[in-house]
mmCIF file of C-alpha atoms in Angstrom:
data_model
loop_
_atom_site.group_PDB
_atom_site.id
_atom_site.type_symbol
_atom_site.label_atom_id
_atom_site.label_comp_id
_atom_site.label_asym_id
_atom_site.label_seq_id
_atom_site.Cartn_x
_atom_site.Cartn_y
_atom_site.Cartn_z
ATOM 1 C CA MET V 1 -6.354 0.646 45.055
ATOM 2 C CA SER V 2 -4.212 0.325 42.320
ATOM 3 C CA SER V 3 -1.618 2.330 41.446
ATOM 4 C CA SER V 4 -1.732 2.192 37.793
ATOM 5 C CA SER V 5 -3.570 3.641 34.639
ATOM 6 C CA PRO V 6 -5.586 0.976 31.887
ATOM 7 C CA SER V 7 -4.059 3.031 28.792
ATOM 8 C CA GLY V 8 -1.849 5.941 30.491
ATOM 9 C CA SER V 9 2.263 5.095 30.189
ATOM 10 C CA GLY V 10 2.901 6.421 33.932
ATOM 11 C CA SER V 11 0.984 5.780 37.529
ATOM 12 C CA ASP V 12 -2.538 7.354 37.947
ATOM 13 C CA LEU V 13 -1.168 9.135 41.185
ATOM 14 C CA THR V 14 2.446 10.898 41.372
ATOM 15 C CA GLU V 15 2.719 9.866 45.027
ATOM 16 C CA ARG V 16 0.488 8.652 47.124
ATOM 17 C CA ARG V 17 0.053 10.063 51.530
ATOM 18 C CA GLY V 18 4.125 11.326 51.208
ATOM 19 C CA ILE V 19 5.133 8.363 49.021
ATOM 20 C CA PRO V 20 6.401 9.071 45.369
ATOM 21 C CA ALA V 21 5.569 7.371 42.342
ATOM 22 C CA ALA V 22 8.129 5.439 40.543
ATOM 23 C CA LYS V 23 7.405 6.573 36.264
ATOM 24 C CA PHE V 24 7.439 3.889 34.430
ATOM 25 C CA ILE V 25 9.737 4.233 32.006
ATOM 26 C CA GLN V 26 8.146 3.620 27.712
ATOM 27 C CA ASP V 27 11.835 3.767 25.995
ATOM 28 C CA VAL V 28 15.309 3.949 28.392
ATOM 29 C CA GLU V 29 17.074 5.995 25.253
ATOM 30 C CA THR V 30 14.190 8.754 25.688
ATOM 31 C CA TYR V 31 14.678 8.920 28.750
ATOM 32 C CA LEU V 32 17.945 9.349 29.217
ATOM 33 C CA SER V 33 17.838 11.944 26.230
ATOM 34 C CA GLN V 34 14.636 13.609 27.806
ATOM 35 C CA SER V 35 15.688 14.087 31.275
ATOM 36 C CA GLY V 36 19.859 14.604 30.433
ATOM 37 C CA LEU V 37 21.230 12.138 32.512
ATOM 38 C CA ASP V 38 24.462 9.664 32.160
ATOM 39 C CA PRO V 39 23.638 6.235 32.389
ATOM 40 C CA ASN V 40 25.766 6.442 35.383
ATOM 41 C CA SER V 41 23.551 8.799 36.634
ATOM 42 C CA ALA V 42 20.063 7.526 35.584
ATOM 43 C CA LEU V 43 21.634 4.574 38.043
ATOM 44 C CA ALA V 44 22.607 6.580 40.655
ATOM 45 C CA PHE V 45 19.302 8.459 40.894
ATOM 46 C CA HIS V 46 17.492 5.056 40.838
ATOM 47 C CA GLN V 47 19.207 3.396 43.158
ATOM 48 C CA GLU V 48 19.322 6.271 46.031
ATOM 49 C CA ARG V 49 15.244 6.327 44.960
ATOM 50 C CA LEU V 50 15.290 2.478 46.014
ATOM 51 C CA GLN V 51 17.541 3.674 49.357
ATOM 52 C CA GLN V 52 14.621 6.006 50.132
ATOM 53 C CA TYR V 53 11.400 3.554 49.625
ATOM 54 C CA LYS V 54 13.536 0.786 52.009
ATOM 55 C CA VAL V 55 13.543 3.190 54.321
ATOM 56 C CA VAL V 56 10.040 4.200 54.274
ATOM 57 C CA GLU V 57 9.053 0.241 54.434
ATOM 58 C CA MET V 58 10.638 -0.091 57.196
ATOM 59 C CA LYS V 59 9.086 2.782 59.153
ATOM 60 C CA LEU V 60 5.438 1.315 57.471
ATOM 61 C CA LEU V 61 6.599 -2.112 58.722
ATOM 62 C CA ALA V 62 6.973 -1.064 62.363
ATOM 63 C CA GLN V 63 3.623 0.433 62.182
ATOM 64 C CA GLN V 64 1.845 -2.557 60.877
ATOM 65 C CA ARG V 65 4.104 -4.776 63.867
ATOM 66 C CA ASP V 66 2.564 -2.341 66.540
ATOM 67 C CA LEU V 67 -0.847 -2.486 64.676
ATOM 68 C CA GLN V 68 -1.030 -6.387 65.135
ATOM 69 C CA ALA V 69 -0.103 -6.867 68.153
ATOM 70 C CA LYS V 70 -3.198 -4.102 69.180
ATOM 71 C CA ILE V 71 -6.370 -5.462 67.884
ATOM 72 C CA PRO V 72 -5.534 -9.384 69.583
ATOM 73 C CA ASP V 73 -4.827 -6.862 73.128
ATOM 74 C CA ILE V 74 -8.544 -5.255 72.224
ATOM 75 C CA GLU V 75 -10.235 -7.919 70.758
ATOM 76 C CA LYS V 76 -9.066 -9.261 74.330
ATOM 77 C CA CYS V 77 -10.778 -6.745 76.391
ATOM 78 C CA LEU V 78 -13.496 -7.236 74.658
ATOM 79 C CA GLU V 79 -13.997 -10.595 75.667
ATOM 80 C CA VAL V 80 -13.501 -9.986 79.500
ATOM 81 C CA VAL V 81 -16.068 -7.196 79.440
ATOM 82 C CA ALA V 82 -18.660 -9.243 77.756
ATOM 83 C CA THR V 83 -17.917 -11.933 79.679
ATOM 84 C CA LEU V 84 -18.588 -9.652 83.373
ATOM 85 C CA GLU V 85 -21.977 -8.851 81.223
ATOM 86 C CA ALA V 86 -23.107 -11.379 80.744
ATOM 87 C CA ARG V 87 -22.271 -12.593 84.199
ATOM 88 C CA LYS V 88 -24.470 -9.466 85.448
ATOM 89 C CA GLY V 89 -27.923 -10.070 86.034
ATOM 90 C CA THR V 90 -26.755 -13.247 87.760
ATOM 91 C CA GLY V 91 -25.709 -12.279 91.266
ATOM 92 C CA GLU V 92 -22.974 -14.607 90.640
ATOM 93 C CA ALA V 93 -19.564 -13.538 91.598
ATOM 94 C CA LEU V 94 -16.503 -14.322 89.218
ATOM 95 C CA LEU V 95 -13.561 -16.660 90.090
ATOM 96 C CA ALA V 96 -10.481 -15.160 88.386
ATOM 97 C CA ASP V 97 -6.759 -15.751 88.771
ATOM 98 C CA PHE V 98 -4.805 -13.864 87.506
ATOM 99 C CA GLU V 99 -0.879 -12.690 87.172
ATOM 100 C CA VAL V 100 0.126 -10.643 90.171
ATOM 101 C CA SER V 101 4.076 -10.676 88.701
ATOM 102 C CA GLU V 102 5.709 -13.370 86.585
ATOM 103 C CA GLY V 103 4.754 -16.917 87.911
ATOM 104 C CA ILE V 104 2.540 -15.756 90.730
ATOM 105 C CA TYR V 105 -0.518 -15.992 90.469
ATOM 106 C CA SER V 106 -3.597 -14.884 92.643
ATOM 107 C CA ARG V 107 -7.260 -15.033 93.201
ATOM 108 C CA ALA V 108 -9.901 -11.683 92.259
ATOM 109 C CA CYS V 109 -13.131 -12.291 93.629
ATOM 110 C CA ILE V 110 -15.014 -9.910 91.235
ATOM 111 C CA GLU V 111 -18.347 -9.082 92.390
ATOM 112 C CA ASP V 112 -21.644 -8.422 89.995
ATOM 113 C CA THR V 113 -20.731 -5.265 88.793
ATOM 114 C CA ASP V 114 -21.941 -2.386 86.554
ATOM 115 C CA SER V 115 -19.032 -1.015 85.832
ATOM 116 C CA VAL V 116 -15.241 -1.441 84.582
ATOM 117 C CA CYS V 117 -11.938 0.579 85.003
ATOM 118 C CA LEU V 118 -10.377 1.219 80.822
ATOM 119 C CA TRP V 119 -6.837 1.815 80.792
ATOM 120 C CA LEU V 120 -6.208 4.501 78.254
ATOM 121 C CA GLY V 121 -2.636 5.282 77.967
ATOM 122 C CA ALA V 122 -0.118 7.545 79.238
ATOM 123 C CA ASN V 123 -0.904 6.223 82.820
ATOM 124 C CA VAL V 124 -5.082 7.031 82.807
ATOM 125 C CA MET V 125 -7.264 4.687 83.970
ATOM 126 C CA LEU V 126 -11.277 5.713 83.995
ATOM 127 C CA GLU V 127 -14.271 3.490 85.016
ATOM 128 C CA TYR V 128 -16.902 2.958 82.173
ATOM 129 C CA SER V 129 -20.583 1.191 82.947
ATOM 130 C CA CYS V 130 -20.065 -2.023 81.015
ATOM 131 C CA GLU V 131 -21.623 -0.534 77.763
ATOM 132 C CA GLU V 132 -19.845 2.418 77.615
ATOM 133 C CA ALA V 133 -16.499 0.056 77.752
ATOM 134 C CA SER V 134 -18.358 -1.699 75.730
ATOM 135 C CA ALA V 135 -18.447 0.011 72.227
ATOM 136 C CA LEU V 136 -15.305 1.947 73.946
ATOM 137 C CA LEU V 137 -13.653 -1.019 72.543
ATOM 138 C CA LYS V 138 -15.323 -1.783 69.508
ATOM 139 C CA ASN V 139 -15.022 1.833 68.377
ATOM 140 C CA ASN V 140 -10.921 1.174 69.219
ATOM 141 C CA LEU V 141 -10.825 -2.145 67.527
ATOM 142 C CA GLU V 142 -12.654 -0.247 64.331
ATOM 143 C CA ASN V 143 -10.159 2.328 64.061
ATOM 144 C CA ALA V 144 -7.516 -0.027 64.622
ATOM 145 C CA LYS V 145 -8.331 -2.336 61.889
ATOM 146 C CA ALA V 146 -9.395 0.373 59.301
ATOM 147 C CA SER V 147 -5.468 2.118 60.136
ATOM 148 C CA LEU V 148 -4.117 -0.879 59.755
ATOM 149 C CA GLU V 149 -5.870 -1.738 56.203
ATOM 150 C CA VAL V 150 -4.945 2.005 55.640
ATOM 151 C CA LEU V 151 -1.051 0.568 56.332
ATOM 152 C CA VAL V 152 -1.768 -2.367 54.055
ATOM 153 C CA ALA V 153 -2.223 -0.500 51.023
ATOM 154 C CA ASP V 154 0.074 2.055 51.559
ATOM 155 C CA LEU V 155 3.017 -1.326 51.625
ATOM 156 C CA GLN V 156 1.310 -1.869 47.877
ATOM 157 C CA PHE V 157 1.707 1.169 46.566
ATOM 158 C CA LEU V 158 5.315 1.242 47.953
ATOM 159 C CA ARG V 159 5.973 -2.353 46.772
ATOM 160 C CA ASP V 160 5.231 -1.859 43.440
ATOM 161 C CA GLN V 161 7.059 1.366 42.890
ATOM 162 C CA VAL V 162 10.386 -0.560 44.947
ATOM 163 C CA THR V 163 9.670 -2.871 41.540
ATOM 164 C CA VAL V 164 9.274 -0.375 39.437
ATOM 165 C CA THR V 165 12.206 0.946 40.161
ATOM 166 C CA GLN V 166 14.113 -2.087 40.205
ATOM 167 C CA VAL V 167 12.961 -2.861 36.373
ATOM 168 C CA THR V 168 13.899 0.694 35.029
ATOM 169 C CA ILE V 169 17.774 0.439 36.802
ATOM 170 C CA ALA V 170 17.385 -3.054 35.012
ATOM 171 C CA ARG V 171 16.729 -2.059 32.122
ATOM 172 C CA VAL V 172 19.370 1.345 32.249
ATOM 173 C CA TYR V 173 21.857 -1.434 32.666
ATOM 174 C CA ASN V 174 20.757 -3.434 30.144
ATOM 175 C CA TRP V 175 20.791 -0.446 27.249
ATOM 176 C CA ASP V 176 24.061 1.370 28.976
ATOM 177 C CA VAL V 177 25.507 -2.759 28.597
ATOM 178 C CA HIS V 178 23.885 -2.458 25.198
ATOM 179 C CA GLN V 179 25.011 0.482 23.898
ATOM 180 C CA ARG V 180 28.825 -0.465 24.998
ATOM 181 C CA ARG V 181 28.871 -3.131 23.202
ATOM 182 C CA VAL V 182 27.497 -1.890 20.091
ATOM 183 C CA LYS V 183 30.569 0.749 20.017
ATOM 184 C CA GLN V 184 32.808 -1.971 20.700
ATOM 185 C CA VAL V 185 32.101 -4.245 17.432
ATOM 186 C CA THR V 186 31.645 -0.248 14.937
ATOM 187 C CA PRO V 187 35.527 0.670 15.124
ATOM 188 C CA THR V 188 36.906 -3.144 15.037
ATOM 189 C CA ALA V 189 34.387 -3.523 11.877
ATOM 190 C CA ILE V 190 35.990 -0.667 10.945
ATOM 191 C CA ALA V 191 39.717 -1.078 11.244
ATOM 192 C CA ALA V 192 37.762 -5.017 9.943
ATOM 193 C CA ALA V 193 36.810 -2.980 6.939
ATOM 194 C CA ASP V 194 39.948 -0.181 6.439
ATOM 195 C CA SER V 195 42.434 -3.170 6.369
ATOM 196 C CA MET Z 1 12.060 -12.242 42.656
ATOM 197 C CA GLN Z 2 15.252 -10.163 40.413
ATOM 198 C CA GLN Z 3 15.067 -8.917 37.641
ATOM 199 C CA GLN Z 4 18.742 -10.092 35.716
ATOM 200 C CA GLY Z 5 19.909 -8.655 32.688
ATOM 201 C CA SER Z 6 19.994 -11.647 30.489
ATOM 202 C CA LYS Z 7 23.610 -12.126 28.682
ATOM 203 C CA SER Z 8 22.670 -10.797 25.258
ATOM 204 C CA GLY Z 9 21.776 -7.227 27.240
ATOM 205 C CA SER Z 10 19.291 -7.537 24.939
ATOM 206 C CA GLU Z 11 17.042 -4.071 24.399
ATOM 207 C CA MET Z 12 14.245 -6.216 25.104
ATOM 208 C CA GLU Z 13 11.069 -3.897 24.875
ATOM 209 C CA VAL Z 14 9.413 -3.630 28.629
ATOM 210 C CA THR Z 15 5.499 -2.581 27.481
ATOM 211 C CA TRP Z 16 3.592 -0.549 30.841
ATOM 212 C CA GLU Z 17 1.336 -4.167 30.447
ATOM 213 C CA ASP Z 18 4.165 -6.363 31.637
ATOM 214 C CA GLN Z 19 5.234 -4.111 34.618
ATOM 215 C CA GLN Z 20 2.170 -4.544 35.588
ATOM 216 C CA ASN Z 21 2.223 -8.074 35.075
ATOM 217 C CA ILE Z 22 5.546 -8.259 37.169
ATOM 218 C CA ASN Z 23 3.462 -5.997 39.691
ATOM 219 C CA THR Z 24 1.083 -8.114 40.201
ATOM 220 C CA PHE Z 25 3.416 -11.496 40.671
ATOM 221 C CA SER Z 26 5.321 -9.623 43.010
ATOM 222 C CA ARG Z 27 2.115 -8.382 45.614
ATOM 223 C CA LEU Z 28 0.966 -11.787 44.849
ATOM 224 C CA ASN Z 29 4.197 -12.932 46.169
ATOM 225 C CA ASN Z 30 4.254 -11.095 49.529
ATOM 226 C CA ARG Z 31 0.827 -12.379 50.302
ATOM 227 C CA PHE Z 32 1.612 -15.389 49.449
ATOM 228 C CA HIS Z 33 4.490 -15.822 52.060
ATOM 229 C CA ASP Z 34 2.620 -13.723 54.021
ATOM 230 C CA LEU Z 35 -0.597 -16.183 54.088
ATOM 231 C CA ASP Z 36 2.107 -19.098 54.975
ATOM 232 C CA ASP Z 37 3.022 -17.226 58.115
ATOM 233 C CA GLU Z 38 -1.133 -16.997 59.332
ATOM 234 C CA ILE Z 39 -1.985 -20.765 57.445
ATOM 235 C CA LYS Z 40 1.401 -22.374 60.470
ATOM 236 C CA SER Z 41 -0.112 -20.078 63.305
ATOM 237 C CA ALA Z 42 -3.889 -21.022 62.267
ATOM 238 C CA LYS Z 43 -2.775 -24.450 62.352
ATOM 239 C CA GLU Z 44 -0.839 -24.258 65.821
ATOM 240 C CA LYS Z 45 -4.053 -22.391 67.071
ATOM 241 C CA CYS Z 46 -6.502 -25.295 65.979
ATOM 242 C CA GLU Z 47 -3.873 -27.990 67.590
ATOM 243 C CA ASN Z 48 -3.313 -26.347 70.793
ATOM 244 C CA LEU Z 49 -7.576 -25.924 70.968
ATOM 245 C CA ASP Z 50 -7.243 -30.268 70.178
ATOM 246 C CA ASP Z 51 -4.980 -30.405 73.128
ATOM 247 C CA ALA Z 52 -6.858 -28.489 75.004
ATOM 248 C CA GLY Z 53 -9.781 -30.288 74.444
ATOM 249 C CA ASN Z 54 -8.072 -33.778 75.377
ATOM 250 C CA GLU Z 55 -6.518 -32.791 78.768
ATOM 251 C CA LEU Z 56 -9.812 -31.301 79.510
ATOM 252 C CA ILE Z 57 -11.764 -34.732 79.022
ATOM 253 C CA LEU Z 58 -8.616 -36.401 81.113
ATOM 254 C CA ALA Z 59 -9.452 -33.858 84.452
ATOM 255 C CA ASP Z 60 -11.950 -34.100 86.386
ATOM 256 C CA GLU Z 61 -12.564 -30.998 87.684
ATOM 257 C CA GLU Z 62 -15.709 -29.789 88.453
ATOM 258 C CA MET Z 63 -14.011 -26.119 87.797
ATOM 259 C CA VAL Z 64 -11.519 -25.749 85.217
ATOM 260 C CA ARG Z 65 -10.118 -21.937 84.755
ATOM 261 C CA PHE Z 66 -10.449 -20.837 81.210
ATOM 262 C CA GLN Z 67 -8.015 -18.348 80.067
ATOM 263 C CA ILE Z 68 -10.381 -14.904 79.358
ATOM 264 C CA GLY Z 69 -8.149 -11.794 78.034
ATOM 265 C CA GLU Z 70 -5.219 -11.596 80.591
ATOM 266 C CA VAL Z 71 -7.053 -13.704 83.607
ATOM 267 C CA PHE Z 72 -7.709 -17.365 84.436
ATOM 268 C CA ALA Z 73 -11.718 -17.378 84.754
ATOM 269 C CA HIS Z 74 -13.340 -20.314 87.084
ATOM 270 C CA VAL Z 75 -15.558 -21.288 85.063
ATOM 271 C CA PRO Z 76 -17.738 -24.727 84.835
ATOM 272 C CA ARG Z 77 -16.733 -27.891 82.855
ATOM 273 C CA ASP Z 78 -19.111 -27.800 80.465
ATOM 274 C CA ASP Z 79 -19.295 -23.966 79.784
ATOM 275 C CA VAL Z 80 -15.752 -24.289 78.789
ATOM 276 C CA GLU Z 81 -15.750 -27.546 76.756
ATOM 277 C CA THR Z 82 -18.323 -25.513 74.575
ATOM 278 C CA LYS Z 83 -16.419 -22.063 73.875
ATOM 279 C CA ILE Z 84 -13.167 -24.893 73.388
ATOM 280 C CA GLU Z 85 -15.518 -26.657 70.302
ATOM 281 C CA GLU Z 86 -16.694 -22.800 69.415
ATOM 282 C CA MET Z 87 -13.014 -21.292 68.998
ATOM 283 C CA LYS Z 88 -11.881 -25.382 67.070
ATOM 284 C CA GLU Z 89 -14.615 -24.473 64.719
ATOM 285 C CA ALA Z 90 -14.282 -21.080 64.069
ATOM 286 C CA THR Z 91 -10.839 -21.625 63.884
ATOM 287 C CA CYS Z 92 -11.015 -24.551 61.242
ATOM 288 C CA LYS Z 93 -12.577 -22.144 59.417
ATOM 289 C CA SER Z 94 -10.708 -19.511 58.860
ATOM 290 C CA LEU Z 95 -7.656 -22.268 58.108
ATOM 291 C CA GLU Z 96 -9.986 -23.729 55.450
ATOM 292 C CA LYS Z 97 -9.849 -20.076 53.969
ATOM 293 C CA LEU Z 98 -6.449 -18.855 53.931
ATOM 294 C CA GLU Z 99 -5.689 -22.293 52.736
ATOM 295 C CA GLU Z 100 -8.289 -21.886 49.435
ATOM 296 C CA GLU Z 101 -6.745 -18.036 48.963
ATOM 297 C CA LYS Z 102 -3.135 -19.626 49.069
ATOM 298 C CA LYS Z 103 -4.482 -21.671 46.340
ATOM 299 C CA SER Z 104 -5.675 -19.391 44.530
ATOM 300 C CA ILE Z 105 -2.813 -17.396 44.420
ATOM 301 C CA VAL Z 106 -0.453 -19.777 43.479
ATOM 302 C CA THR Z 107 -3.009 -20.575 40.582
ATOM 303 C CA GLN Z 108 -2.288 -16.998 39.755
ATOM 304 C CA MET Z 109 1.327 -16.933 39.841
ATOM 305 C CA ALA Z 110 1.797 -19.974 38.356
ATOM 306 C CA ALA Z 111 -0.161 -18.023 35.052
ATOM 307 C CA LEU Z 112 1.914 -14.473 35.349
ATOM 308 C CA LYS Z 113 5.371 -17.180 35.576
ATOM 309 C CA LYS Z 114 4.250 -18.231 32.478
ATOM 310 C CA VAL Z 115 3.433 -14.967 30.594
ATOM 311 C CA LEU Z 116 6.709 -13.540 31.834
ATOM 312 C CA TYR Z 117 8.285 -16.193 31.455
ATOM 313 C CA ALA Z 118 7.347 -16.292 27.674
ATOM 314 C CA LYS Z 119 7.689 -12.391 26.987
ATOM 315 C CA PHE Z 120 10.974 -12.269 29.014
ATOM 316 C CA LYS Z 121 12.845 -15.889 28.894
ATOM 317 C CA ASP Z 122 16.136 -15.751 30.852
ATOM 318 C CA SER Z 123 15.816 -12.298 31.514
ATOM 319 C CA ILE Z 124 13.622 -12.631 34.296
ATOM 320 C CA ASN Z 125 14.377 -14.298 37.235
ATOM 321 C CA LEU Z 126 11.169 -15.285 39.373
ATOM 322 C CA GLU Z 127 12.015 -18.443 41.860
ATOM 323 C CA GLU Z 128 12.705 -17.769 44.914
ATOM 324 C CA ASP Z 129 16.762 -17.005 46.549
#
C-alpha cells in the first residue's frame, strides 16, 4: 500500500490509523510564505514532528516484536495437537519428556485421547476436542499473521513520513543558508559599487 | 541514510518523484537489513538441522527424543530421520527464496542510487554509516 499519488504534489492519505502524513513541499519559499513561518519555526515544527514519529515507531516496533514471538508459539502448539491427532487411532501412548522446572525434566505418558486443554491466558484453561483445538489455534495464527501484516504496512508508511520530514528539514535548512549567503553577498556588492 | 546540505547550500529542486525515489530507497534499505537477519537465522537453523542429522546417524538408540513444541516426544529413529530431512528441505528452500529477494533488492538499490546521485551528487548520502 503506497501513500503516494502518481500525479499530485502530496500524499493521497492525510493520515493512516492515527499517524499524520507528512506533506511534501514542492517549493520551500512558497511553503514558508504561505504558512507564515520563518525558517527557524518551520525547522522546529518539523523536528518536533520527527520526534513524534519516532515515538510512534518505537511503539509499533514493540508490538511487532510481540507478534513475532507469538506466532512461533502458536505454531508449536499446532504441531503438538497435530501429533496427538495423528496418534489418535493407533492406541499407542505417547511418551514425552517435559520441563518441570529449569533443568528438571519428567516423563509423561500421554494416552490416546480425544481432547486437549488450551491455555487461553488470564489464568484460564479450557478443554477442547482435538479438531476444535486445531481450528482455534489455526484461527489465532491467521489473526496474528494478519495483524503483523497490517503492522508492517503501518511501519512502512511511518518510515516514508519520517523520510519526507527529514528531507523537508534539510531543504528548509539549505534554503535558509542560501538566503543568508545571498543577503551577505548583496550588501558587500553594494559597498564595493559605492566605493 | 542521511540527507546532508551540500557545501554550496544549493537551491536544489526536490520533486515529488525524487521524494518517492528516496522513500523507496529507504524502504528497500530497511528490508535489506531485515533480510540479512532472516537469512542469518535461516542459515543457523539449517546448520542445526545438519548437526542433528549427523548426531542421529552416530547415535544407536532406537527411540529418539524429538522436540515437538515444548516437550520431547519419544519417537522411533526412522520417523525422526524423515522429519529432519523434511525440515531441512523446507528451511533450505526458504533460505534460497530469501537470498533471491536480497539479490533483487541490491539491484534495485543500485539502480536508485545511480538515479539519485545523478540528480543530487554531493547533496545526498546513500551509504551505510
